[in-house]
Amino acid sequence: MHGEYKVPGGKLVVVEVDVADGVLRHARVAGDFFLEPDEALAAMGGALDGAPADTDAAGLAARIDAALPEGTVMYGLTSEGVAIAVRRALAHAADWTDYDWQLIHEGPQPPALHMALDEVLTAEVAVGRRPPTLRVWEWGAPAVIIGSFQSLRNEVDPEGADRHGIEVVRRISGGGAMFVEPGNTITYSLSVPEALVQGLSFQDSYAYLDDWVIGALGEMGIRAWYQPLNDIATDQGKIAGAAQKRIVGPGGGPGAVLHHVTMAYDIDADKMLEVLRIGREKLSDKGTKSAKKRVDPLRRQTGLAREAVIERMIDSFRLRYGLSDGKVTDQELARAEELARTKFTSPEWTARVP
């Protein structure tokens, strides 16, 4: 069995492993990482041999750490990364390059329709009628997008939202509230088969699905990293937040994962503070005293136009994994428009957690 894992901020780890009588056998570790001394590579394989095949990633990493020679130095590699590659091999996980990716980047659309499109397109991937899809959003109006489990009254100041003409919608994924304005926000969704994240923990799947955009930001001169659980940060502050939703496949089998990310290209922090209720608990958790300092926009960090940032992100994805231009089908759009009308603009859904 073959498994691969790109260590976040590091290098590719490849593991070949067999299973006999319920234990790992003949484990072989390779990759473009750096490792000293040479004997450490054989020690990794030896540590994996004989491990029960149902050992989780933490248990496998502990076996590797215990077997490494004293003074081992790993660059671009971690024992956890090797362990995750093993789990992906055992789960028969897919790789990004196993798929024909499709890009959807259409004109501005209402916030509620964006929520519906995420649900519809990911469901289509789950049943195999749509290829894995990168969808770049264009916002037709300013909005606050609250997480599936957030309290409406706790997150949004209704007077501030009314004063600034801000629509409030609830998405199907968890996580925190997003304040978006059409010219100031970059949002994209990945709708991917569950096989792409097989063998990854929930937390590891965030880092794995964010890795390409962190690379794209690096190509624009921004040193960014994944910050658990769902942020992308720089030394100047947070620049993006991610959220996920799993959609079950036919008959309860493997389905698809929705992973969407909102990035701050620019931000009107004063307006945001009038619309969102950002509590002291959240600020203290982020290690800052001012909501304005939590986010550092891409416009300032890159000096590029919003459209140029998006173009470079798309080009980076295309060079890595391939990407053909596509569109929302008429059937998908009709279903999304129905969902926007019956669900995502309904008071029952928006205030389902009052």
JSON list of N, CA and C in Angstrom, two decimals, residues 199-244:
[
{"chain": "A", "resi": 199, "resn": "GLY", "atom": "N", "xyz": [-7.57, 8.97, 6.17]},
{"chain": "A", "resi": 199, "resn": "GLY", "atom": "CA", "xyz": [-6.39, 8.78, 7.00]},
{"chain": "A", "resi": 199, "resn": "GLY", "atom": "C", "xyz": [-5.94, 10.01, 7.74]},
{"chain": "A", "resi": 200, "resn": "LEU", "atom": "N", "xyz": [-6.62, 11.14, 7.53]},
{"chain": "A", "resi": 200, "resn": "LEU", "atom": "CA", "xyz": [-6.29, 12.38, 8.22]},
{"chain": "A", "resi": 200, "resn": "LEU", "atom": "C", "xyz": [-7.28, 12.63, 9.35]},
{"chain": "A", "resi": 201, "resn": "SER", "atom": "N", "xyz": [-6.79, 13.16, 10.46]},
{"chain": "A", "resi": 201, "resn": "SER", "atom": "CA", "xyz": [-7.70, 13.61, 11.50]},
{"chain": "A", "resi": 201, "resn": "SER", "atom": "C", "xyz": [-8.43, 14.85, 10.99]},
{"chain": "A", "resi": 202, "resn": "PHE", "atom": "N", "xyz": [-9.50, 15.23, 11.71]},
{"chain": "A", "resi": 202, "resn": "PHE", "atom": "CA", "xyz": [-10.25, 16.43, 11.32]},
{"chain": "A", "resi": 202, "resn": "PHE", "atom": "C", "xyz": [-9.30, 17.63, 11.25]},
{"chain": "A", "resi": 203, "resn": "GLN", "atom": "N", "xyz": [-8.45, 17.79, 12.28]},
{"chain": "A", "resi": 203, "resn": "GLN", "atom": "CA", "xyz": [-7.53, 18.93, 12.29]},
{"chain": "A", "resi": 203, "resn": "GLN", "atom": "C", "xyz": [-6.53, 18.83, 11.16]},
{"chain": "A", "resi": 204, "resn": "ASP", "atom": "N", "xyz": [-5.98, 17.65, 10.92]},
{"chain": "A", "resi": 204, "resn": "ASP", "atom": "CA", "xyz": [-4.98, 17.51, 9.86]},
{"chain": "A", "resi": 204, "resn": "ASP", "atom": "C", "xyz": [-5.58, 17.79, 8.49]},
{"chain": "A", "resi": 205, "resn": "SER", "atom": "N", "xyz": [-6.88, 17.51, 8.31]},
{"chain": "A", "resi": 205, "resn": "SER", "atom": "CA", "xyz": [-7.49, 17.77, 7.02]},
{"chain": "A", "resi": 205, "resn": "SER", "atom": "C", "xyz": [-7.52, 19.26, 6.70]},
{"chain": "A", "resi": 206, "resn": "TYR", "atom": "N", "xyz": [-7.67, 20.11, 7.72]},
{"chain": "A", "resi": 206, "resn": "TYR", "atom": "CA", "xyz": [-7.62, 21.56, 7.50]},
{"chain": "A", "resi": 206, "resn": "TYR", "atom": "C", "xyz": [-6.24, 21.95, 6.95]},
{"chain": "A", "resi": 207, "resn": "ALA", "atom": "N", "xyz": [-5.19, 21.49, 7.63]},
{"chain": "A", "resi": 207, "resn": "ALA", "atom": "CA", "xyz": [-3.84, 21.84, 7.19]},
{"chain": "A", "resi": 207, "resn": "ALA", "atom": "C", "xyz": [-3.57, 21.30, 5.79]},
{"chain": "A", "resi": 208, "resn": "TYR", "atom": "N", "xyz": [-4.04, 20.10, 5.51]},
{"chain": "A", "resi": 208, "resn": "TYR", "atom": "CA", "xyz": [-3.80, 19.47, 4.21]},
{"chain": "A", "resi": 208, "resn": "TYR", "atom": "C", "xyz": [-4.49, 20.23, 3.09]},
{"chain": "A", "resi": 209, "resn": "LEU", "atom": "N", "xyz": [-5.74, 20.63, 3.30]},
{"chain": "A", "resi": 209, "resn": "LEU", "atom": "CA", "xyz": [-6.49, 21.32, 2.26]},
{"chain": "A", "resi": 209, "resn": "LEU", "atom": "C", "xyz": [-6.10, 22.79, 2.14]},
{"chain": "A", "resi": 210, "resn": "ASP", "atom": "N", "xyz": [-5.44, 23.34, 3.16]},
{"chain": "A", "resi": 210, "resn": "ASP", "atom": "CA", "xyz": [-4.96, 24.72, 3.10]},
{"chain": "A", "resi": 210, "resn": "ASP", "atom": "C", "xyz": [-3.57, 24.84, 2.50]},
{"chain": "A", "resi": 211, "resn": "ASP", "atom": "N", "xyz": [-2.87, 23.73, 2.32]},
{"chain": "A", "resi": 211, "resn": "ASP", "atom": "CA", "xyz": [-1.45, 23.80, 1.98]},
{"chain": "A", "resi": 211, "resn": "ASP", "atom": "C", "xyz": [-1.22, 24.50, 0.65]},
{"chain": "A", "resi": 212, "resn": "TRP", "atom": "N", "xyz": [-2.08, 24.26, -0.36]},
{"chain": "A", "resi": 212, "resn": "TRP", "atom": "CA", "xyz": [-1.86, 24.86, -1.68]},
{"chain": "A", "resi": 212, "resn": "TRP", "atom": "C", "xyz": [-1.93, 26.38, -1.61]},
{"chain": "A", "resi": 213, "resn": "VAL", "atom": "N", "xyz": [-2.90, 26.92, -0.83]},
{"chain": "A", "resi": 213, "resn": "VAL", "atom": "CA", "xyz": [-3.05, 28.37, -0.79]},
{"chain": "A", "resi": 213, "resn": "VAL", "atom": "C", "xyz": [-1.92, 29.02, 0.01]},
{"chain": "A", "resi": 214, "resn": "ILE", "atom": "N", "xyz": [-1.41, 28.31, 1.00]},
{"chain": "A", "resi": 214, "resn": "ILE", "atom": "CA", "xyz": [-0.25, 28.83, 1.72]},
{"chain": "A", "resi": 214, "resn": "ILE", "atom": "C", "xyz": [0.95, 28.91, 0.77]},
{"chain": "A", "resi": 215, "resn": "GLY", "atom": "N", "xyz": [1.07, 27.91, -0.10]},
{"chain": "A", "resi": 215, "resn": "GLY", "atom": "CA", "xyz": [2.12, 27.97, -1.12]},
{"chain": "A", "resi": 215, "resn": "GLY", "atom": "C", "xyz": [1.91, 29.13, -2.09]},
{"chain": "A", "resi": 216, "resn": "ALA", "atom": "N", "xyz": [0.64, 29.35, -2.49]},
{"chain": "A", "resi": 216, "resn": "ALA", "atom": "CA", "xyz": [0.34, 30.46, -3.40]},
{"chain": "A", "resi": 216, "resn": "ALA", "atom": "C", "xyz": [0.66, 31.80, -2.76]},
{"chain": "A", "resi": 217, "resn": "LEU", "atom": "N", "xyz": [0.35, 31.94, -1.48]},
{"chain": "A", "resi": 217, "resn": "LEU", "atom": "CA", "xyz": [0.69, 33.18, -0.77]},
{"chain": "A", "resi": 217, "resn": "LEU", "atom": "C", "xyz": [2.20, 33.37, -0.70]},
{"chain": "A", "resi": 218, "resn": "GLY", "atom": "N", "xyz": [2.91, 32.28, -0.49]},
{"chain": "A", "resi": 218, "resn": "GLY", "atom": "CA", "xyz": [4.37, 32.36, -0.45]},
{"chain": "A", "resi": 218, "resn": "GLY", "atom": "C", "xyz": [4.94, 32.86, -1.77]},
{"chain": "A", "resi": 219, "resn": "GLU", "atom": "N", "xyz": [4.33, 32.45, -2.89]},
{"chain": "A", "resi": 219, "resn": "GLU", "atom": "CA", "xyz": [4.77, 32.93, -4.19]},
{"chain": "A", "resi": 219, "resn": "GLU", "atom": "C", "xyz": [4.52, 34.43, -4.37]},
{"chain": "A", "resi": 220, "resn": "MET", "atom": "N", "xyz": [3.61, 34.98, -3.56]},
{"chain": "A", "resi": 220, "resn": "MET", "atom": "CA", "xyz": [3.35, 36.42, -3.59]},
{"chain": "A", "resi": 220, "resn": "MET", "atom": "C", "xyz": [4.14, 37.17, -2.52]},
{"chain": "A", "resi": 221, "resn": "GLY", "atom": "N", "xyz": [5.05, 36.47, -1.87]},
{"chain": "A", "resi": 221, "resn": "GLY", "atom": "CA", "xyz": [5.91, 37.12, -0.88]},
{"chain": "A", "resi": 221, "resn": "GLY", "atom": "C", "xyz": [5.35, 37.15, 0.52]},
{"chain": "A", "resi": 222, "resn": "ILE", "atom": "N", "xyz": [4.29, 36.38, 0.79]},
{"chain": "A", "resi": 222, "resn": "ILE", "atom": "CA", "xyz": [3.70, 36.35, 2.13]},
{"chain": "A", "resi": 222, "resn": "ILE", "atom": "C", "xyz": [4.06, 35.05, 2.82]},
{"chain": "A", "resi": 223, "resn": "ARG", "atom": "N", "xyz": [4.75, 35.15, 3.93]},
{"chain": "A", "resi": 223, "resn": "ARG", "atom": "CA", "xyz": [5.06, 33.96, 4.72]},
{"chain": "A", "resi": 223, "resn": "ARG", "atom": "C", "xyz": [3.86, 33.67, 5.62]},
{"chain": "A", "resi": 224, "resn": "ALA", "atom": "N", "xyz": [3.09, 32.68, 5.23]},
{"chain": "A", "resi": 224, "resn": "ALA", "atom": "CA", "xyz": [1.87, 32.33, 5.97]},
{"chain": "A", "resi": 224, "resn": "ALA", "atom": "C", "xyz": [1.96, 30.89, 6.46]},
{"chain": "A", "resi": 225, "resn": "TRP", "atom": "N", "xyz": [1.14, 30.58, 7.45]},
{"chain": "A", "resi": 225, "resn": "TRP", "atom": "CA", "xyz": [1.12, 29.23, 7.98]},
{"chain": "A", "resi": 225, "resn": "TRP", "atom": "C", "xyz": [-0.27, 28.89, 8.48]},
{"chain": "A", "resi": 226, "resn": "TYR", "atom": "N", "xyz": [-0.50, 27.59, 8.60]},
{"chain": "A", "resi": 226, "resn": "TYR", "atom": "CA", "xyz": [-1.74, 27.09, 9.17]},
{"chain": "A", "resi": 226, "resn": "TYR", "atom": "C", "xyz": [-1.68, 27.21, 10.68]},
{"chain": "A", "resi": 227, "resn": "GLN", "atom": "N", "xyz": [-2.71, 27.78, 11.27]},
{"chain": "A", "resi": 227, "resn": "GLN", "atom": "CA", "xyz": [-2.78, 27.95, 12.72]},
{"chain": "A", "resi": 227, "resn": "GLN", "atom": "C", "xyz": [-4.03, 27.22, 13.22]},
{"chain": "A", "resi": 228, "resn": "PRO", "atom": "N", "xyz": [-3.84, 26.11, 13.95]},
{"chain": "A", "resi": 228, "resn": "PRO", "atom": "CA", "xyz": [-5.00, 25.30, 14.36]},
{"chain": "A", "resi": 228, "resn": "PRO", "atom": "C", "xyz": [-6.05, 26.12, 15.09]},
{"chain": "A", "resi": 229, "resn": "LEU", "atom": "N", "xyz": [-7.32, 25.82, 14.94]},
{"chain": "A", "resi": 229, "resn": "LEU", "atom": "CA", "xyz": [-7.81, 24.77, 14.08]},
{"chain": "A", "resi": 229, "resn": "LEU", "atom": "C", "xyz": [-8.05, 25.24, 12.65]},
{"chain": "A", "resi": 230, "resn": "ASN", "atom": "N", "xyz": [-8.44, 26.49, 12.48]},
{"chain": "A", "resi": 230, "resn": "ASN", "atom": "CA", "xyz": [-8.95, 26.84, 11.15]},
{"chain": "A", "resi": 230, "resn": "ASN", "atom": "C", "xyz": [-8.52, 28.21, 10.64]},
{"chain": "A", "resi": 231, "resn": "ASP", "atom": "N", "xyz": [-7.36, 28.71, 11.08]},
{"chain": "A", "resi": 231, "resn": "ASP", "atom": "CA", "xyz": [-6.89, 30.01, 10.63]},
{"chain": "A", "resi": 231, "resn": "ASP", "atom": "C", "xyz": [-5.66, 29.87, 9.73]},
{"chain": "A", "resi": 232, "resn": "ILE", "atom": "N", "xyz": [-5.48, 30.86, 8.86]},
{"chain": "A", "resi": 232, "resn": "ILE", "atom": "CA", "xyz": [-4.23, 31.05, 8.15]},
{"chain": "A", "resi": 232, "resn": "ILE", "atom": "C", "xyz": [-3.67, 32.39, 8.63]},
{"chain": "A", "resi": 233, "resn": "ALA", "atom": "N", "xyz": [-2.44, 32.36, 9.13]},
{"chain": "A", "resi": 233, "resn": "ALA", "atom": "CA", "xyz": [-1.89, 33.52, 9.80]},
{"chain": "A", "resi": 233, "resn": "ALA", "atom": "C", "xyz": [-0.53, 33.89, 9.24]},
{"chain": "A", "resi": 234, "resn": "THR", "atom": "N", "xyz": [-0.12, 35.14, 9.51]},
{"chain": "A", "resi": 234, "resn": "THR", "atom": "CA", "xyz": [1.22, 35.63, 9.25]},
{"chain": "A", "resi": 234, "resn": "THR", "atom": "C", "xyz": [1.72, 36.28, 10.53]},
{"chain": "A", "resi": 235, "resn": "ASP", "atom": "N", "xyz": [2.96, 36.72, 10.52]},
{"chain": "A", "resi": 235, "resn": "ASP", "atom": "CA", "xyz": [3.47, 37.39, 11.72]},
{"chain": "A", "resi": 235, "resn": "ASP", "atom": "C", "xyz": [2.83, 38.76, 11.92]},
{"chain": "A", "resi": 236, "resn": "GLN", "atom": "N", "xyz": [2.04, 39.22, 10.94]},
{"chain": "A", "resi": 236, "resn": "GLN", "atom": "CA", "xyz": [1.32, 40.49, 11.06]},
{"chain": "A", "resi": 236, "resn": "GLN", "atom": "C", "xyz": [-0.12, 40.31, 11.53]},
{"chain": "A", "resi": 237, "resn": "GLY", "atom": "N", "xyz": [-0.59, 39.06, 11.58]},
{"chain": "A", "resi": 237, "resn": "GLY", "atom": "CA", "xyz": [-1.95, 38.80, 12.01]},
{"chain": "A", "resi": 237, "resn": "GLY", "atom": "C", "xyz": [-2.65, 37.79, 11.11]},
{"chain": "A", "resi": 238, "resn": "LYS", "atom": "N", "xyz": [-3.87, 37.46, 11.49]},
{"chain": "A", "resi": 238, "resn": "LYS", "atom": "CA", "xyz": [-4.68, 36.51, 10.73]},
{"chain": "A", "resi": 238, "resn": "LYS", "atom": "C", "xyz": [-5.06, 37.11, 9.38]},
{"chain": "A", "resi": 239, "resn": "ILE", "atom": "N", "xyz": [-5.03, 36.28, 8.32]},
{"chain": "A", "resi": 239, "resn": "ILE", "atom": "CA", "xyz": [-5.47, 36.74, 7.01]},
{"chain": "A", "resi": 239, "resn": "ILE", "atom": "C", "xyz": [-6.62, 35.92, 6.46]},
{"chain": "A", "resi": 240, "resn": "ALA", "atom": "N", "xyz": [-6.93, 34.76, 7.08]},
{"chain": "A", "resi": 240, "resn": "ALA", "atom": "CA", "xyz": [-8.00, 33.93, 6.54]},
{"chain": "A", "resi": 240, "resn": "ALA", "atom": "C", "xyz": [-8.50, 32.97, 7.61]},
{"chain": "A", "resi": 241, "resn": "GLY", "atom": "N", "xyz": [-9.74, 32.54, 7.42]},
{"chain": "A", "resi": 241, "resn": "GLY", "atom": "CA", "xyz": [-10.33, 31.52, 8.26]},
{"chain": "A", "resi": 241, "resn": "GLY", "atom": "C", "xyz": [-11.04, 30.49, 7.40]},
{"chain": "A", "resi": 242, "resn": "ALA", "atom": "N", "xyz": [-10.96, 29.23, 7.81]},
{"chain": "A", "resi": 242, "resn": "ALA", "atom": "CA", "xyz": [-11.54, 28.13, 7.05]},
{"chain": "A", "resi": 242, "resn": "ALA", "atom": "C", "xyz": [-12.64, 27.46, 7.85]},
{"chain": "A", "resi": 243, "resn": "ALA", "atom": "N", "xyz": [-13.51, 26.74, 7.15]},
{"chain": "A", "resi": 243, "resn": "ALA", "atom": "CA", "xyz": [-14.54, 25.94, 7.79]},
{"chain": "A", "resi": 243, "resn": "ALA", "atom": "C", "xyz": [-14.82, 24.74, 6.90]},
{"chain": "A", "resi": 244, "resn": "GLN", "atom": "N", "xyz": [-15.36, 23.67, 7.50]},
{"chain": "A", "resi": 244, "resn": "GLN", "atom": "CA", "xyz": [-15.61, 22.44, 6.75]},
{"chain": "A", "resi": 244, "resn": "GLN", "atom": "C", "xyz": [-16.99, 21.87, 7.08]}
]
